[in-house]
Amino acid sequence: MDVNTKLYGLMGHPVGHSVSPALQNELIRLYGLNAVYLAWDVETAGLEEAVKGGKSLGIGGFNVTVPHKKNVIPYLKDIDEAARKLGSVNTLKYTPEGYVGYNTDLPGLMRAFEYDGVSFEGRNAVLIGAGGAANAALGAILESGANRVLIINRTMERAEELKQRFEAYYPAVRMDCVSSQTAAVKLMREETDKWNVLQATSVGMYPDTEAAAVTEEAFYEMVDCGVDIIYNPEKTLFMKKVEAAGGTAYNGLKMLLFQGVRSFEIWNELKVDDKYTEQLLDIMRGAMKR
Ligand code: ATR
């Protein structure tokens, strides 16, 4: 590090378990940049000051995570199209006039689908969950060309809100909301084709690894491919159930990787080579175990 070292970092609350510093510093090393990426625990009351301070100090960029992805928007000069659609920003890039906000969760998810060979194009899709992670997940499913979407969430109202956010952008896609697994199974049976599922709740995440948001066996029999947004544990109960019923399953580690990769690409105006993917995933696995 020297007088020219550029600073980047994560703002969230909490940030103690984040693997972003390990990932971003490895990217910095691979591309031989004179930069460093840190993590800052910023409470909501200090968010505006943190953004202003970052600008004054010339901090090159931030990742923004829970609970600031929406609240940070008023402090930005501009936001990109994905951020506008989702109402959520996870990446800030410095400009002399102020930070520009981007959402890389959505393109990160799409790149993970592509990497794993998961296609939602013309498919029936189930989204489990309706929180922050589900917001990006629904955006990615719709952008990937899903034909029909079923949102299952414990709280019906949140599922409806999520649907409303997107229906104007995708008027041709039929979207249904249900809060019970039985109702979901009934609607799924209307279709002869199998369903691709994106699990976007926190249920099943370490240390509560014996749980799954959906438990009905009949549900899993209709699943072709299941993607869990959770990456710790690497194989969740949801994934085990998908596989036991004959489907293929993936976890959320690549989504986390590619959202970070996309942020790095935005900050540095370059394209990260796919040849680094497995190496970067290993770095993230190592950082998770600490
Ligand atoms: P995140 O940013 O991780 O998505 P969130 O916005 O709090 O976090 O959303 C958590 C999601 O997990 C929601 O869909 C939540 O369901 P509710 O909207 O009904 O709260 C879901 N979830 C969390 N715990 C759950 C549980 N025990 N059973 C079913 N769903 C649960």
PDB file of C-alpha atoms and ligand atoms in Angstrom:
ATOM      1  CA  MET A   1       0.000   0.000   0.000  1.00  0.00           C
ATOM      2  CA  ASP A   2       1.192   3.495  -0.740  1.00  0.00           C
ATOM      3  CA  VAL A   3      -0.059   7.006  -1.361  1.00  0.00           C
ATOM      4  CA  ASN A   4      -1.960   5.869  -4.474  1.00  0.00           C
ATOM      5  CA  THR A   5      -3.794   2.917  -2.923  1.00  0.00           C
ATOM      6  CA  LYS A   6      -7.523   3.084  -3.687  1.00  0.00           C
ATOM      7  CA  LEU A   7     -10.013   2.185  -0.996  1.00  0.00           C
ATOM      8  CA  TYR A   8     -13.227   0.164  -1.403  1.00  0.00           C
ATOM      9  CA  GLY A   9     -15.458  -1.484   1.156  1.00  0.00           C
ATOM     10  CA  LEU A  10     -18.691  -2.899   2.423  1.00  0.00           C
ATOM     11  CA  MET A  11     -21.261  -0.994   4.489  1.00  0.00           C
ATOM     12  CA  GLY A  12     -23.891  -2.942   6.366  1.00  0.00           C
ATOM     13  CA  HIS A  13     -25.108  -3.864   9.812  1.00  0.00           C
ATOM     14  CA  PRO A  14     -23.887  -6.392  10.797  1.00  0.00           C
ATOM     15  CA  VAL A  15     -20.952  -7.190   8.490  1.00  0.00           C
ATOM     16  CA  GLY A  16     -19.004  -9.565  10.737  1.00  0.00           C
ATOM     17  CA  HIS A  17     -19.645 -12.723   8.693  1.00  0.00           C
ATOM     18  CA  SER A  18     -19.216 -11.206   5.239  1.00  0.00           C
ATOM     19  CA  VAL A  19     -17.064 -13.003   2.691  1.00  0.00           C
ATOM     20  CA  SER A  20     -16.930  -9.897   0.460  1.00  0.00           C
ATOM     21  CA  PRO A  21     -13.545  -8.661   1.782  1.00  0.00           C
ATOM     22  CA  ALA A  22     -11.940 -12.049   1.040  1.00  0.00           C
ATOM     23  CA  LEU A  23     -13.505 -12.143  -2.450  1.00  0.00           C
ATOM     24  CA  GLN A  24     -12.742  -8.532  -3.389  1.00  0.00           C
ATOM     25  CA  ASN A  25      -9.159  -8.583  -2.098  1.00  0.00           C
ATOM     26  CA  GLU A  26      -8.523 -11.762  -4.097  1.00  0.00           C
ATOM     27  CA  LEU A  27      -9.895 -10.040  -7.227  1.00  0.00           C
ATOM     28  CA  ILE A  28      -7.654  -7.046  -6.512  1.00  0.00           C
ATOM     29  CA  ARG A  29      -4.677  -9.434  -6.224  1.00  0.00           C
ATOM     30  CA  LEU A  30      -5.564 -11.352  -9.405  1.00  0.00           C
ATOM     31  CA  TYR A  31      -5.824  -8.148 -11.426  1.00  0.00           C
ATOM     32  CA  GLY A  32      -2.710  -6.591  -9.830  1.00  0.00           C
ATOM     33  CA  LEU A  33      -4.511  -3.457  -8.667  1.00  0.00           C
ATOM     34  CA  ASN A  34      -3.244  -1.066  -6.031  1.00  0.00           C
ATOM     35  CA  ALA A  35      -6.365  -1.198  -3.887  1.00  0.00           C
ATOM     36  CA  VAL A  36      -7.792  -2.592  -0.690  1.00  0.00           C
ATOM     37  CA  TYR A  37     -11.331  -3.599   0.332  1.00  0.00           C
ATOM     38  CA  LEU A  38     -12.529  -3.351   3.951  1.00  0.00           C
ATOM     39  CA  ALA A  39     -15.809  -3.824   5.820  1.00  0.00           C
ATOM     40  CA  TRP A  40     -17.542  -1.168   7.914  1.00  0.00           C
ATOM     41  CA  ASP A  41     -20.354  -1.777  10.361  1.00  0.00           C
ATOM     42  CA  VAL A  42     -22.595   1.231   9.725  1.00  0.00           C
ATOM     43  CA  GLU A  43     -25.861   1.740  11.581  1.00  0.00           C
ATOM     44  CA  THR A  44     -28.842   3.319   9.819  1.00  0.00           C
ATOM     45  CA  ALA A  45     -28.426   6.578  11.771  1.00  0.00           C
ATOM     46  CA  GLY A  46     -24.894   6.953  10.381  1.00  0.00           C
ATOM     47  CA  LEU A  47     -25.576   5.982   6.775  1.00  0.00           C
ATOM     48  CA  GLU A  48     -25.857   9.466   5.270  1.00  0.00           C
ATOM     49  CA  GLU A  49     -22.668  10.586   7.003  1.00  0.00           C
ATOM     50  CA  ALA A  50     -20.865   7.459   5.838  1.00  0.00           C
ATOM     51  CA  VAL A  51     -21.774   8.136   2.197  1.00  0.00           C
ATOM     52  CA  LYS A  52     -20.787  11.802   2.481  1.00  0.00           C
ATOM     53  CA  GLY A  53     -17.568  10.901   4.273  1.00  0.00           C
ATOM     54  CA  GLY A  54     -16.770   8.311   1.606  1.00  0.00           C
ATOM     55  CA  LYS A  55     -17.171  10.951  -1.079  1.00  0.00           C
ATOM     56  CA  SER A  56     -14.967  13.467   0.778  1.00  0.00           C
ATOM     57  CA  LEU A  57     -12.268  10.841   1.224  1.00  0.00           C
ATOM     58  CA  GLY A  58     -12.525   9.735  -2.400  1.00  0.00           C
ATOM     59  CA  ILE A  59     -13.407   6.140  -1.532  1.00  0.00           C
ATOM     60  CA  GLY A  60     -13.683   4.439  -4.937  1.00  0.00           C
ATOM     61  CA  GLY A  61     -16.756   2.373  -4.234  1.00  0.00           C
ATOM     62  CA  PHE A  62     -18.898   0.552  -1.742  1.00  0.00           C
ATOM     63  CA  ASN A  63     -20.929  -2.575  -1.544  1.00  0.00           C
ATOM     64  CA  VAL A  64     -24.067  -1.904   0.454  1.00  0.00           C
ATOM     65  CA  THR A  65     -25.864  -4.672   2.269  1.00  0.00           C
ATOM     66  CA  VAL A  66     -28.685  -5.229   4.761  1.00  0.00           C
ATOM     67  CA  PRO A  67     -30.289  -3.036   6.091  1.00  0.00           C
ATOM     68  CA  HIS A  68     -29.189  -0.194   3.794  1.00  0.00           C
ATOM     69  CA  LYS A  69     -29.954  -1.384   0.255  1.00  0.00           C
ATOM     70  CA  LYS A  70     -33.074   0.770  -0.024  1.00  0.00           C
ATOM     71  CA  ASN A  71     -32.261   3.539   2.468  1.00  0.00           C
ATOM     72  CA  VAL A  72     -29.058   4.532   0.707  1.00  0.00           C
ATOM     73  CA  ILE A  73     -30.856   5.597  -2.504  1.00  0.00           C
ATOM     74  CA  PRO A  74     -31.661   9.204  -1.419  1.00  0.00           C
ATOM     75  CA  TYR A  75     -27.937   9.891  -0.890  1.00  0.00           C
ATOM     76  CA  LEU A  76     -26.942   8.928  -4.434  1.00  0.00           C
ATOM     77  CA  LYS A  77     -26.489  11.013  -7.566  1.00  0.00           C
ATOM     78  CA  ASP A  78     -28.171   8.431  -9.788  1.00  0.00           C
ATOM     79  CA  ILE A  79     -29.082   4.732  -9.917  1.00  0.00           C
ATOM     80  CA  ASP A  80     -29.030   2.170 -12.724  1.00  0.00           C
ATOM     81  CA  GLU A  81     -32.031   0.446 -14.303  1.00  0.00           C
ATOM     82  CA  ALA A  82     -31.820  -2.748 -12.242  1.00  0.00           C
ATOM     83  CA  ALA A  83     -31.632  -0.701  -9.030  1.00  0.00           C
ATOM     84  CA  ARG A  84     -34.675   1.278 -10.106  1.00  0.00           C
ATOM     85  CA  LYS A  85     -36.665  -1.841 -10.920  1.00  0.00           C
ATOM     86  CA  LEU A  86     -35.802  -3.512  -7.613  1.00  0.00           C
ATOM     87  CA  GLY A  87     -35.786  -0.347  -5.464  1.00  0.00           C
ATOM     88  CA  SER A  88     -32.516  -1.704  -4.105  1.00  0.00           C
ATOM     89  CA  VAL A  89     -28.850  -0.786  -4.488  1.00  0.00           C
ATOM     90  CA  ASN A  90     -25.873  -2.930  -3.497  1.00  0.00           C
ATOM     91  CA  THR A  91     -22.994  -1.156  -5.275  1.00  0.00           C
ATOM     92  CA  LEU A  92     -21.854   2.479  -5.221  1.00  0.00           C
ATOM     93  CA  LYS A  93     -19.313   3.891  -7.634  1.00  0.00           C
ATOM     94  CA  TYR A  94     -17.532   7.155  -6.965  1.00  0.00           C
ATOM     95  CA  THR A  95     -17.938  10.079  -9.329  1.00  0.00           C
ATOM     96  CA  PRO A  96     -16.842  13.645  -8.500  1.00  0.00           C
ATOM     97  CA  GLU A  97     -20.546  14.656  -8.425  1.00  0.00           C
ATOM     98  CA  GLY A  98     -21.558  11.908  -6.009  1.00  0.00           C
ATOM     99  CA  TYR A  99     -21.942   8.124  -5.887  1.00  0.00           C
ATOM    100  CA  VAL A 100     -23.880   6.282  -8.599  1.00  0.00           C
ATOM    101  CA  GLY A 101     -25.865   3.267  -7.340  1.00  0.00           C
ATOM    102  CA  TYR A 102     -26.089  -0.088  -9.111  1.00  0.00           C
ATOM    103  CA  ASN A 103     -27.826  -3.352  -8.375  1.00  0.00           C
ATOM    104  CA  THR A 104     -25.542  -6.285  -9.121  1.00  0.00           C
ATOM    105  CA  ASP A 105     -27.682  -8.854  -7.266  1.00  0.00           C
ATOM    106  CA  LEU A 106     -29.921  -9.219 -10.317  1.00  0.00           C
ATOM    107  CA  PRO A 107     -27.184  -9.608 -12.976  1.00  0.00           C
ATOM    108  CA  GLY A 108     -25.212 -11.725 -10.462  1.00  0.00           C
ATOM    109  CA  LEU A 109     -28.115 -14.148 -10.152  1.00  0.00           C
ATOM    110  CA  MET A 110     -28.509 -14.329 -13.910  1.00  0.00           C
ATOM    111  CA  ARG A 111     -24.805 -15.020 -14.373  1.00  0.00           C
ATOM    112  CA  ALA A 112     -25.008 -17.802 -11.744  1.00  0.00           C
ATOM    113  CA  PHE A 113     -27.974 -19.369 -13.603  1.00  0.00           C
ATOM    114  CA  GLU A 114     -25.965 -19.232 -16.809  1.00  0.00           C
ATOM    115  CA  TYR A 115     -22.848 -20.704 -15.203  1.00  0.00           C
ATOM    116  CA  ASP A 116     -24.844 -23.617 -13.753  1.00  0.00           C
ATOM    117  CA  GLY A 117     -26.872 -24.092 -16.945  1.00  0.00           C
ATOM    118  CA  VAL A 118     -30.172 -23.240 -15.236  1.00  0.00           C
ATOM    119  CA  SER A 119     -32.680 -21.713 -17.637  1.00  0.00           C
ATOM    120  CA  PHE A 120     -35.952 -20.003 -16.698  1.00  0.00           C
ATOM    121  CA  GLU A 121     -36.731 -19.167 -20.323  1.00  0.00           C
ATOM    122  CA  GLY A 122     -40.310 -20.219 -21.105  1.00  0.00           C
ATOM    123  CA  ARG A 123     -40.434 -22.152 -17.825  1.00  0.00           C
ATOM    124  CA  ASN A 124     -42.845 -22.327 -14.915  1.00  0.00           C
ATOM    125  CA  ALA A 125     -41.099 -20.837 -11.901  1.00  0.00           C
ATOM    126  CA  VAL A 126     -41.721 -20.947  -8.178  1.00  0.00           C
ATOM    127  CA  LEU A 127     -40.250 -18.309  -5.898  1.00  0.00           C
ATOM    128  CA  ILE A 128     -40.205 -19.222  -2.211  1.00  0.00           C
ATOM    129  CA  GLY A 129     -39.997 -16.071  -0.068  1.00  0.00           C
ATOM    130  CA  ALA A 130     -40.833 -12.400  -0.492  1.00  0.00           C
ATOM    131  CA  GLY A 131     -38.102 -10.505   1.380  1.00  0.00           C
ATOM    132  CA  GLY A 132     -35.046  -8.632   0.167  1.00  0.00           C
ATOM    133  CA  ALA A 133     -33.368 -11.647  -1.399  1.00  0.00           C
ATOM    134  CA  ALA A 134     -36.621 -12.692  -3.098  1.00  0.00           C
ATOM    135  CA  ASN A 135     -36.906  -9.226  -4.638  1.00  0.00           C
ATOM    136  CA  ALA A 136     -33.698  -9.699  -6.639  1.00  0.00           C
ATOM    137  CA  ALA A 137     -34.615 -13.333  -7.289  1.00  0.00           C
ATOM    138  CA  LEU A 138     -37.968 -12.423  -8.839  1.00  0.00           C
ATOM    139  CA  GLY A 139     -36.299  -9.765 -10.972  1.00  0.00           C
ATOM    140  CA  ALA A 140     -33.817 -12.350 -12.259  1.00  0.00           C
ATOM    141  CA  ILE A 141     -36.482 -15.012 -12.911  1.00  0.00           C
ATOM    142  CA  LEU A 142     -38.612 -12.561 -14.897  1.00  0.00           C
ATOM    143  CA  GLU A 143     -35.661 -11.090 -16.761  1.00  0.00           C
ATOM    144  CA  SER A 144     -34.628 -14.654 -17.671  1.00  0.00           C
ATOM    145  CA  GLY A 145     -37.946 -15.117 -19.476  1.00  0.00           C
ATOM    146  CA  ALA A 146     -40.089 -17.214 -17.111  1.00  0.00           C
ATOM    147  CA  ASN A 147     -43.503 -18.027 -18.503  1.00  0.00           C
ATOM    148  CA  ARG A 148     -45.433 -18.221 -15.241  1.00  0.00           C
ATOM    149  CA  VAL A 149     -44.445 -17.422 -11.634  1.00  0.00           C
ATOM    150  CA  LEU A 150     -45.862 -18.710  -8.378  1.00  0.00           C
ATOM    151  CA  ILE A 151     -44.763 -16.849  -5.234  1.00  0.00           C
ATOM    152  CA  ILE A 152     -45.031 -18.803  -1.983  1.00  0.00           C
ATOM    153  CA  ASN A 153     -44.562 -16.823   1.212  1.00  0.00           C
ATOM    154  CA  ARG A 154     -45.645 -17.285   4.814  1.00  0.00           C
ATOM    155  CA  THR A 155     -46.963 -13.704   4.833  1.00  0.00           C
ATOM    156  CA  MET A 156     -49.350 -13.283   1.896  1.00  0.00           C
ATOM    157  CA  GLU A 157     -49.226  -9.479   2.003  1.00  0.00           C
ATOM    158  CA  ARG A 158     -45.478  -9.427   1.308  1.00  0.00           C
ATOM    159  CA  ALA A 159     -45.914 -11.799  -1.640  1.00  0.00           C
ATOM    160  CA  GLU A 160     -48.583  -9.505  -3.099  1.00  0.00           C
ATOM    161  CA  GLU A 161     -46.347  -6.446  -2.622  1.00  0.00           C
ATOM    162  CA  LEU A 162     -43.535  -8.188  -4.454  1.00  0.00           C
ATOM    163  CA  LYS A 163     -45.829  -9.156  -7.301  1.00  0.00           C
ATOM    164  CA  GLN A 164     -47.076  -5.565  -7.602  1.00  0.00           C
ATOM    165  CA  ARG A 165     -43.522  -4.231  -7.865  1.00  0.00           C
ATOM    166  CA  PHE A 166     -42.893  -6.293 -11.016  1.00  0.00           C
ATOM    167  CA  GLU A 167     -46.219  -6.840 -12.785  1.00  0.00           C
ATOM    168  CA  ALA A 168     -46.135  -3.557 -14.692  1.00  0.00           C
ATOM    169  CA  TYR A 169     -42.710  -4.452 -16.128  1.00  0.00           C
ATOM    170  CA  TYR A 170     -43.799  -7.974 -17.180  1.00  0.00           C
ATOM    171  CA  PRO A 171     -47.528  -7.746 -18.011  1.00  0.00           C
ATOM    172  CA  ALA A 172     -47.537 -10.963 -20.060  1.00  0.00           C
ATOM    173  CA  VAL A 173     -46.363 -13.180 -17.200  1.00  0.00           C
ATOM    174  CA  ARG A 174     -49.006 -14.773 -14.997  1.00  0.00           C
ATOM    175  CA  MET A 175     -48.032 -14.322 -11.338  1.00  0.00           C
ATOM    176  CA  ASP A 176     -49.894 -16.002  -8.468  1.00  0.00           C
ATOM    177  CA  CYS A 177     -49.316 -15.604  -4.756  1.00  0.00           C
ATOM    178  CA  VAL A 178     -50.026 -18.246  -2.103  1.00  0.00           C
ATOM    179  CA  SER A 179     -49.210 -18.624   1.564  1.00  0.00           C
ATOM    180  CA  SER A 180     -49.909 -22.336   1.947  1.00  0.00           C
ATOM    181  CA  GLN A 181     -47.967 -25.247   0.541  1.00  0.00           C
ATOM    182  CA  THR A 182     -51.179 -27.113  -0.249  1.00  0.00           C
ATOM    183  CA  ALA A 183     -52.431 -24.207  -2.352  1.00  0.00           C
ATOM    184  CA  ALA A 184     -49.073 -24.107  -4.124  1.00  0.00           C
ATOM    185  CA  VAL A 185     -49.183 -27.806  -4.963  1.00  0.00           C
ATOM    186  CA  LYS A 186     -52.712 -27.408  -6.308  1.00  0.00           C
ATOM    187  CA  LEU A 187     -51.682 -24.591  -8.663  1.00  0.00           C
ATOM    188  CA  MET A 188     -48.530 -26.402  -9.746  1.00  0.00           C
ATOM    189  CA  ARG A 189     -50.584 -29.438 -10.758  1.00  0.00           C
ATOM    190  CA  GLU A 190     -52.367 -27.263 -13.362  1.00  0.00           C
ATOM    191  CA  GLU A 191     -49.242 -27.476 -15.510  1.00  0.00           C
ATOM    192  CA  THR A 192     -47.979 -30.600 -17.203  1.00  0.00           C
ATOM    193  CA  ASP A 193     -44.369 -29.316 -17.325  1.00  0.00           C
ATOM    194  CA  LYS A 194     -42.200 -29.437 -14.227  1.00  0.00           C
ATOM    195  CA  TRP A 195     -41.200 -26.303 -12.297  1.00  0.00           C
ATOM    196  CA  ASN A 196     -37.917 -24.503 -11.630  1.00  0.00           C
ATOM    197  CA  VAL A 197     -37.747 -23.237  -8.055  1.00  0.00           C
ATOM    198  CA  LEU A 198     -35.775 -20.446  -6.442  1.00  0.00           C
ATOM    199  CA  GLN A 199     -35.637 -20.730  -2.637  1.00  0.00           C
ATOM    200  CA  ALA A 200     -35.146 -17.186  -1.299  1.00  0.00           C
ATOM    201  CA  THR A 201     -36.062 -17.401   2.391  1.00  0.00           C
ATOM    202  CA  SER A 202     -33.555 -17.670   5.236  1.00  0.00           C
ATOM    203  CA  VAL A 203     -35.063 -21.003   6.328  1.00  0.00           C
ATOM    204  CA  GLY A 204     -32.428 -23.754   6.391  1.00  0.00           C
ATOM    205  CA  MET A 205     -29.487 -21.406   6.860  1.00  0.00           C
ATOM    206  CA  TYR A 206     -26.762 -22.362   9.347  1.00  0.00           C
ATOM    207  CA  PRO A 207     -27.242 -23.157  12.223  1.00  0.00           C
ATOM    208  CA  ASP A 208     -30.887 -24.099  11.536  1.00  0.00           C
ATOM    209  CA  THR A 209     -29.899 -26.654   8.877  1.00  0.00           C
ATOM    210  CA  GLU A 210     -32.696 -29.171   9.537  1.00  0.00           C
ATOM    211  CA  ALA A 211     -35.386 -26.774   8.293  1.00  0.00           C
ATOM    212  CA  ALA A 212     -36.933 -26.078   4.881  1.00  0.00           C
ATOM    213  CA  ALA A 213     -39.588 -23.463   4.078  1.00  0.00           C
ATOM    214  CA  VAL A 214     -41.532 -26.020   2.018  1.00  0.00           C
ATOM    215  CA  THR A 215     -41.882 -29.547   3.402  1.00  0.00           C
ATOM    216  CA  GLU A 216     -44.651 -31.138   1.242  1.00  0.00           C
ATOM    217  CA  GLU A 217     -43.276 -34.137  -0.633  1.00  0.00           C
ATOM    218  CA  ALA A 218     -45.819 -33.587  -3.445  1.00  0.00           C
ATOM    219  CA  PHE A 219     -44.211 -30.192  -4.099  1.00  0.00           C
ATOM    220  CA  TYR A 220     -40.755 -31.658  -4.705  1.00  0.00           C
ATOM    221  CA  GLU A 221     -42.105 -34.267  -7.114  1.00  0.00           C
ATOM    222  CA  MET A 222     -42.966 -31.420  -9.500  1.00  0.00           C
ATOM    223  CA  VAL A 223     -39.548 -29.762  -9.317  1.00  0.00           C
ATOM    224  CA  ASP A 224     -37.114 -30.035 -12.203  1.00  0.00           C
ATOM    225  CA  CYS A 225     -34.421 -27.737 -10.861  1.00  0.00           C
ATOM    226  CA  GLY A 226     -34.088 -26.062  -7.454  1.00  0.00           C
ATOM    227  CA  VAL A 227     -31.788 -23.144  -6.663  1.00  0.00           C
ATOM    228  CA  ASP A 228     -31.288 -22.155  -3.034  1.00  0.00           C
ATOM    229  CA  ILE A 229     -30.099 -18.640  -2.291  1.00  0.00           C
ATOM    230  CA  ILE A 230     -28.492 -20.018   0.895  1.00  0.00           C
ATOM    231  CA  TYR A 231     -24.802 -21.014   0.650  1.00  0.00           C
ATOM    232  CA  ASN A 232     -24.129 -22.060   4.232  1.00  0.00           C
ATOM    233  CA  PRO A 233     -24.551 -25.038   4.506  1.00  0.00           C
ATOM    234  CA  GLU A 234     -23.450 -25.815   0.941  1.00  0.00           C
ATOM    235  CA  LYS A 235     -26.209 -28.412   0.682  1.00  0.00           C
ATOM    236  CA  THR A 236     -29.420 -27.291   2.359  1.00  0.00           C
ATOM    237  CA  LEU A 237     -32.383 -29.470   3.286  1.00  0.00           C
ATOM    238  CA  PHE A 238     -34.266 -27.852   0.380  1.00  0.00           C
ATOM    239  CA  MET A 239     -31.541 -29.017  -2.021  1.00  0.00           C
ATOM    240  CA  LYS A 240     -31.557 -32.508  -0.533  1.00  0.00           C
ATOM    241  CA  LYS A 241     -35.317 -32.728  -1.005  1.00  0.00           C
ATOM    242  CA  VAL A 242     -35.065 -31.574  -4.633  1.00  0.00           C
ATOM    243  CA  GLU A 243     -32.399 -34.186  -5.347  1.00  0.00           C
ATOM    244  CA  ALA A 244     -34.231 -36.957  -3.494  1.00  0.00           C
ATOM    245  CA  ALA A 245     -37.226 -36.355  -5.785  1.00  0.00           C
ATOM    246  CA  GLY A 246     -35.012 -36.636  -8.888  1.00  0.00           C
ATOM    247  CA  GLY A 247     -34.313 -32.956  -9.601  1.00  0.00           C
ATOM    248  CA  THR A 248     -31.050 -31.007  -9.788  1.00  0.00           C
ATOM    249  CA  ALA A 249     -30.095 -28.501  -7.087  1.00  0.00           C
ATOM    250  CA  TYR A 250     -27.677 -25.597  -6.684  1.00  0.00           C
ATOM    251  CA  ASN A 251     -26.786 -23.344  -3.771  1.00  0.00           C
ATOM    252  CA  GLY A 252     -26.349 -19.556  -3.607  1.00  0.00           C
ATOM    253  CA  LEU A 253     -22.570 -19.305  -3.483  1.00  0.00           C
ATOM    254  CA  LYS A 254     -22.237 -18.447  -7.178  1.00  0.00           C
ATOM    255  CA  MET A 255     -24.887 -15.749  -6.893  1.00  0.00           C
ATOM    256  CA  LEU A 256     -22.871 -14.180  -4.100  1.00  0.00           C
ATOM    257  CA  LEU A 257     -19.708 -14.552  -6.147  1.00  0.00           C
ATOM    258  CA  PHE A 258     -21.096 -13.014  -9.328  1.00  0.00           C
ATOM    259  CA  GLN A 259     -22.745 -10.041  -7.605  1.00  0.00           C
ATOM    260  CA  GLY A 260     -19.303  -9.244  -6.166  1.00  0.00           C
ATOM    261  CA  VAL A 261     -17.576  -9.884  -9.477  1.00  0.00           C
ATOM    262  CA  ARG A 262     -20.008  -7.519 -11.203  1.00  0.00           C
ATOM    263  CA  SER A 263     -19.331  -4.791  -8.589  1.00  0.00           C
ATOM    264  CA  PHE A 264     -15.593  -5.206  -9.160  1.00  0.00           C
ATOM    265  CA  GLU A 265     -16.154  -4.952 -12.920  1.00  0.00           C
ATOM    266  CA  ILE A 266     -18.145  -1.734 -12.506  1.00  0.00           C
ATOM    267  CA  TRP A 267     -15.521  -0.113 -10.287  1.00  0.00           C
ATOM    268  CA  ASN A 268     -12.619  -1.066 -12.517  1.00  0.00           C
ATOM    269  CA  GLU A 269     -14.301  -1.028 -15.934  1.00  0.00           C
ATOM    270  CA  LEU A 270     -13.100  -4.498 -16.889  1.00  0.00           C
ATOM    271  CA  LYS A 271     -14.519  -8.001 -17.397  1.00  0.00           C
ATOM    272  CA  VAL A 272     -13.496 -10.714 -14.945  1.00  0.00           C
ATOM    273  CA  ASP A 273     -12.397 -13.904 -16.704  1.00  0.00           C
ATOM    274  CA  ASP A 274     -14.554 -16.966 -15.975  1.00  0.00           C
ATOM    275  CA  LYS A 275     -11.342 -18.995 -15.553  1.00  0.00           C
ATOM    276  CA  TYR A 276     -11.066 -17.551 -12.023  1.00  0.00           C
ATOM    277  CA  THR A 277     -14.537 -18.729 -10.913  1.00  0.00           C
ATOM    278  CA  GLU A 278     -13.589 -21.941  -9.080  1.00  0.00           C
ATOM    279  CA  GLN A 279     -10.579 -20.279  -7.427  1.00  0.00           C
ATOM    280  CA  LEU A 280     -12.764 -17.427  -6.190  1.00  0.00           C
ATOM    281  CA  LEU A 281     -15.386 -19.857  -4.888  1.00  0.00           C
ATOM    282  CA  ASP A 282     -12.653 -21.601  -2.865  1.00  0.00           C
ATOM    283  CA  ILE A 283     -11.558 -18.282  -1.363  1.00  0.00           C
ATOM    284  CA  MET A 284     -15.165 -17.629  -0.327  1.00  0.00           C
ATOM    285  CA  ARG A 285     -15.507 -21.120   1.189  1.00  0.00           C
ATOM    286  CA  GLY A 286     -12.334 -20.528   3.188  1.00  0.00           C
ATOM    287  CA  ALA A 287     -13.579 -17.158   4.458  1.00  0.00           C
ATOM    288  CA  MET A 288     -16.904 -18.722   5.523  1.00  0.00           C
ATOM    289  CA  LYS A 289     -15.250 -21.266   7.774  1.00  0.00           C
ATOM    290  CA  ARG A 290     -13.439 -18.745   9.935  1.00  0.00           C
TER     291      ARG A 290
HETATM  292  P1  ATR B   1     -33.764 -11.371   3.271  1.00  0.00           P
HETATM  293  O1  ATR B   1     -33.179 -10.022   3.031  1.00  0.00           O
HETATM  294  O2  ATR B   1     -32.743 -12.413   3.649  1.00  0.00           O
HETATM  295  O3  ATR B   1     -34.648 -11.827   2.164  1.00  0.00           O
HETATM  296  P2  ATR B   1     -36.113 -10.753   4.826  1.00  0.00           P
HETATM  297  O4  ATR B   1     -36.385  -9.571   3.982  1.00  0.00           O
HETATM  298  O5  ATR B   1     -36.300 -10.652   6.299  1.00  0.00           O
HETATM  299  O6  ATR B   1     -34.614 -11.245   4.623  1.00  0.00           O
HETATM  300  O7  ATR B   1     -36.972 -12.002   4.253  1.00  0.00           O
HETATM  301  C1  ATR B   1     -36.918 -13.253   4.830  1.00  0.00           C
HETATM  302  C2  ATR B   1     -37.805 -14.198   4.044  1.00  0.00           C
HETATM  303  O8  ATR B   1     -37.761 -15.491   4.692  1.00  0.00           O
HETATM  304  C3  ATR B   1     -39.271 -13.812   4.015  1.00  0.00           C
HETATM  305  O9  ATR B   1     -39.862 -14.306   2.844  1.00  0.00           O
HETATM  306  C4  ATR B   1     -39.810 -14.530   5.245  1.00  0.00           C
HETATM  307  O10 ATR B   1     -41.197 -14.778   5.235  1.00  0.00           O
HETATM  308  P3  ATR B   1     -42.227 -13.649   5.810  1.00  0.00           P
HETATM  309  O11 ATR B   1     -42.341 -12.615   4.731  1.00  0.00           O
HETATM  310  O12 ATR B   1     -43.490 -14.382   6.020  1.00  0.00           O
HETATM  311  O13 ATR B   1     -41.608 -13.126   7.066  1.00  0.00           O
HETATM  312  C5  ATR B   1     -39.081 -15.843   5.115  1.00  0.00           C
HETATM  313  N1  ATR B   1     -38.992 -16.561   6.404  1.00  0.00           N
HETATM  314  C6  ATR B   1     -38.165 -16.272   7.428  1.00  0.00           C
HETATM  315  N2  ATR B   1     -38.363 -17.164   8.429  1.00  0.00           N
HETATM  316  C7  ATR B   1     -39.335 -18.024   8.022  1.00  0.00           C
HETATM  317  C8  ATR B   1     -39.956 -19.174   8.592  1.00  0.00           C
HETATM  318  N3  ATR B   1     -39.613 -19.627   9.782  1.00  0.00           N
HETATM  319  N4  ATR B   1     -40.904 -19.820   7.843  1.00  0.00           N
HETATM  320  C9  ATR B   1     -41.247 -19.377   6.616  1.00  0.00           C
HETATM  321  N5  ATR B   1     -40.682 -18.297   6.022  1.00  0.00           N
HETATM  322  C10 ATR B   1     -39.739 -17.627   6.712  1.00  0.00           C
END
